[in-house]
Amino acid sequence: MPTAVQLIAEHRNHDQLILPTGSLLFSRGTPARSIYAIERGLVELSSGGRDRLRYGDGEVFFYEDLIAETQRHSRTATAITPLHAFSLDRNSFMELIHQHPTLVLTLLGRQHARLREQRMDAAHFY
């Protein structure tokens, strides 16, 4: 089974992103138009203060904002290393889900694992 990044990279409507360190992918509050899949590199998402998330090789992010009611980015995304990624617009993402319904399970599983990691990290602050 291909990975989520491979499925996005193989989709006919994907855009390839090759960005240097420090590049802004999107800003908090701007319209969410695409999901992002990282082939190589590291992206940091922040909403201010110490609230930061990092995504790296093989991860897909911000499908949550794409399907939310407001369809606006809840965080700012910055490349913190050179980045090679792919983006896919909302309609193409929905098409991909219809073609590969198990992709949703993969994304939900990864999100669940990330939430578990965050809870474990938070336990160290109490």
PDB file of C-alpha atoms in Angstrom, residues 2-96:
ATOM      1  CA  PRO A   2       1.449   3.396  -0.948  1.00  0.00           C
ATOM      2  CA  THR A   3       1.956   5.962   1.805  1.00  0.00           C
ATOM      3  CA  ALA A   4      -0.161   9.117   2.046  1.00  0.00           C
ATOM      4  CA  VAL A   5       2.769  11.174   0.726  1.00  0.00           C
ATOM      5  CA  GLN A   6       3.139   8.846  -2.265  1.00  0.00           C
ATOM      6  CA  LEU A   7      -0.585   9.004  -3.036  1.00  0.00           C
ATOM      7  CA  ILE A   8      -0.497  12.805  -2.986  1.00  0.00           C
ATOM      8  CA  ALA A   9       2.724  12.951  -5.032  1.00  0.00           C
ATOM      9  CA  GLU A  10       1.172  10.672  -7.667  1.00  0.00           C
ATOM     10  CA  HIS A  11      -2.082  12.640  -7.942  1.00  0.00           C
ATOM     11  CA  ARG A  12      -2.367  14.494 -11.239  1.00  0.00           C
ATOM     12  CA  ASN A  13      -3.234  17.828  -9.548  1.00  0.00           C
ATOM     13  CA  HIS A  14      -0.452  17.976  -6.949  1.00  0.00           C
ATOM     14  CA  ASP A  15       1.960  20.894  -6.727  1.00  0.00           C
ATOM     15  CA  GLN A  16       5.598  20.302  -5.884  1.00  0.00           C
ATOM     16  CA  LEU A  17       7.173  22.631  -3.324  1.00  0.00           C
ATOM     17  CA  ILE A  18      10.927  23.069  -2.956  1.00  0.00           C
ATOM     18  CA  LEU A  19      11.565  25.726  -0.330  1.00  0.00           C
ATOM     19  CA  PRO A  20      14.615  27.007   1.563  1.00  0.00           C
ATOM     20  CA  THR A  21      14.848  27.210   5.348  1.00  0.00           C
ATOM     21  CA  GLY A  22      12.723  30.035   6.737  1.00  0.00           C
ATOM     22  CA  SER A  23      10.121  29.981   3.968  1.00  0.00           C
ATOM     23  CA  LEU A  24       6.523  30.596   4.961  1.00  0.00           C
ATOM     24  CA  LEU A  25       4.044  28.009   3.647  1.00  0.00           C
ATOM     25  CA  PHE A  26       0.993  29.805   5.041  1.00  0.00           C
ATOM     26  CA  SER A  27      -0.010  32.196   7.823  1.00  0.00           C
ATOM     27  CA  ARG A  28      -2.551  31.806  10.581  1.00  0.00           C
ATOM     28  CA  GLY A  29      -5.960  33.125   9.515  1.00  0.00           C
ATOM     29  CA  THR A  30      -5.384  32.819   5.767  1.00  0.00           C
ATOM     30  CA  PRO A  31      -7.760  30.652   3.719  1.00  0.00           C
ATOM     31  CA  ALA A  32      -6.897  26.940   3.846  1.00  0.00           C
ATOM     32  CA  ARG A  33      -6.776  25.804   0.234  1.00  0.00           C
ATOM     33  CA  SER A  34      -4.497  22.729   0.336  1.00  0.00           C
ATOM     34  CA  ILE A  35      -3.109  19.895   2.373  1.00  0.00           C
ATOM     35  CA  TYR A  36       0.650  19.368   2.551  1.00  0.00           C
ATOM     36  CA  ALA A  37       2.731  16.199   2.415  1.00  0.00           C
ATOM     37  CA  ILE A  38       6.413  16.310   3.360  1.00  0.00           C
ATOM     38  CA  GLU A  39       8.807  14.183   1.371  1.00  0.00           C
ATOM     39  CA  ARG A  40      11.935  15.641   3.007  1.00  0.00           C
ATOM     40  CA  GLY A  41      12.420  18.378   5.552  1.00  0.00           C
ATOM     41  CA  LEU A  42      10.862  19.824   8.667  1.00  0.00           C
ATOM     42  CA  VAL A  43       8.000  22.301   9.098  1.00  0.00           C
ATOM     43  CA  GLU A  44       7.067  24.078  12.308  1.00  0.00           C
ATOM     44  CA  LEU A  45       3.479  25.157  12.905  1.00  0.00           C
ATOM     45  CA  SER A  46       2.804  27.772  15.552  1.00  0.00           C
ATOM     46  CA  SER A  47      -0.109  29.780  16.822  1.00  0.00           C
ATOM     47  CA  GLY A  48       1.959  31.986  19.101  1.00  0.00           C
ATOM     48  CA  GLY A  49       3.860  31.468  22.309  1.00  0.00           C
ATOM     49  CA  ARG A  50       5.148  27.985  23.059  1.00  0.00           C
ATOM     50  CA  ASP A  51       2.342  26.246  21.173  1.00  0.00           C
ATOM     51  CA  ARG A  52       4.328  24.613  18.365  1.00  0.00           C
ATOM     52  CA  LEU A  53       4.066  21.436  16.323  1.00  0.00           C
ATOM     53  CA  ARG A  54       6.636  19.946  13.987  1.00  0.00           C
ATOM     54  CA  TYR A  55       6.033  17.745  10.985  1.00  0.00           C
ATOM     55  CA  GLY A  56       8.743  15.881   9.106  1.00  0.00           C
ATOM     56  CA  ASP A  57       9.506  13.280   6.482  1.00  0.00           C
ATOM     57  CA  GLY A  58       6.466  11.258   5.430  1.00  0.00           C
ATOM     58  CA  GLU A  59       3.877  13.325   7.287  1.00  0.00           C
ATOM     59  CA  VAL A  60       0.726  14.997   5.984  1.00  0.00           C
ATOM     60  CA  PHE A  61      -0.644  18.073   7.694  1.00  0.00           C
ATOM     61  CA  PHE A  62      -3.493  20.515   7.794  1.00  0.00           C
ATOM     62  CA  TYR A  63      -6.288  18.491   6.328  1.00  0.00           C
ATOM     63  CA  GLU A  64      -8.050  19.534   9.566  1.00  0.00           C
ATOM     64  CA  ASP A  65      -8.154  23.195   8.510  1.00  0.00           C
ATOM     65  CA  LEU A  66      -9.139  22.265   4.976  1.00  0.00           C
ATOM     66  CA  ILE A  67     -12.295  20.490   6.108  1.00  0.00           C
ATOM     67  CA  ALA A  68     -13.141  22.782   9.060  1.00  0.00           C
ATOM     68  CA  GLU A  69     -16.146  25.089   8.811  1.00  0.00           C
ATOM     69  CA  THR A  70     -14.024  28.250   8.659  1.00  0.00           C
ATOM     70  CA  GLN A  71     -11.526  26.748   6.181  1.00  0.00           C
ATOM     71  CA  ARG A  72      -8.839  29.054   7.610  1.00  0.00           C
ATOM     72  CA  HIS A  73      -5.407  28.096   8.879  1.00  0.00           C
ATOM     73  CA  SER A  74      -5.250  27.851  12.662  1.00  0.00           C
ATOM     74  CA  ARG A  75      -1.434  28.111  12.667  1.00  0.00           C
ATOM     75  CA  THR A  76       1.476  29.581  10.731  1.00  0.00           C
ATOM     76  CA  ALA A  77       3.721  27.067   8.902  1.00  0.00           C
ATOM     77  CA  THR A  78       7.427  27.761   8.433  1.00  0.00           C
ATOM     78  CA  ALA A  79      10.082  25.523   6.863  1.00  0.00           C
ATOM     79  CA  ILE A  80      12.791  25.078   9.499  1.00  0.00           C
ATOM     80  CA  THR A  81      14.999  23.042   7.161  1.00  0.00           C
ATOM     81  CA  PRO A  82      15.137  22.942   3.367  1.00  0.00           C
ATOM     82  CA  LEU A  83      11.794  21.461   2.362  1.00  0.00           C
ATOM     83  CA  HIS A  84      10.630  19.187  -0.439  1.00  0.00           C
ATOM     84  CA  ALA A  85       6.868  18.742  -0.187  1.00  0.00           C
ATOM     85  CA  PHE A  86       3.677  18.395  -2.165  1.00  0.00           C
ATOM     86  CA  SER A  87       0.377  20.221  -1.854  1.00  0.00           C
ATOM     87  CA  LEU A  88      -3.043  19.148  -2.999  1.00  0.00           C
ATOM     88  CA  ASP A  89      -6.123  21.384  -3.200  1.00  0.00           C
ATOM     89  CA  ARG A  90      -9.345  20.559  -1.360  1.00  0.00           C
ATOM     90  CA  ASN A  91     -11.253  19.114  -4.340  1.00  0.00           C
ATOM     91  CA  SER A  92      -8.327  16.907  -5.350  1.00  0.00           C
ATOM     92  CA  PHE A  93      -7.935  15.762  -1.735  1.00  0.00           C
ATOM     93  CA  MET A  94     -11.621  14.771  -1.629  1.00  0.00           C
ATOM     94  CA  GLU A  95     -11.168  12.934  -4.932  1.00  0.00           C
ATOM     95  CA  LEU A  96      -8.144  11.115  -3.490  1.00  0.00           C
TER      96      LEU A  96
END
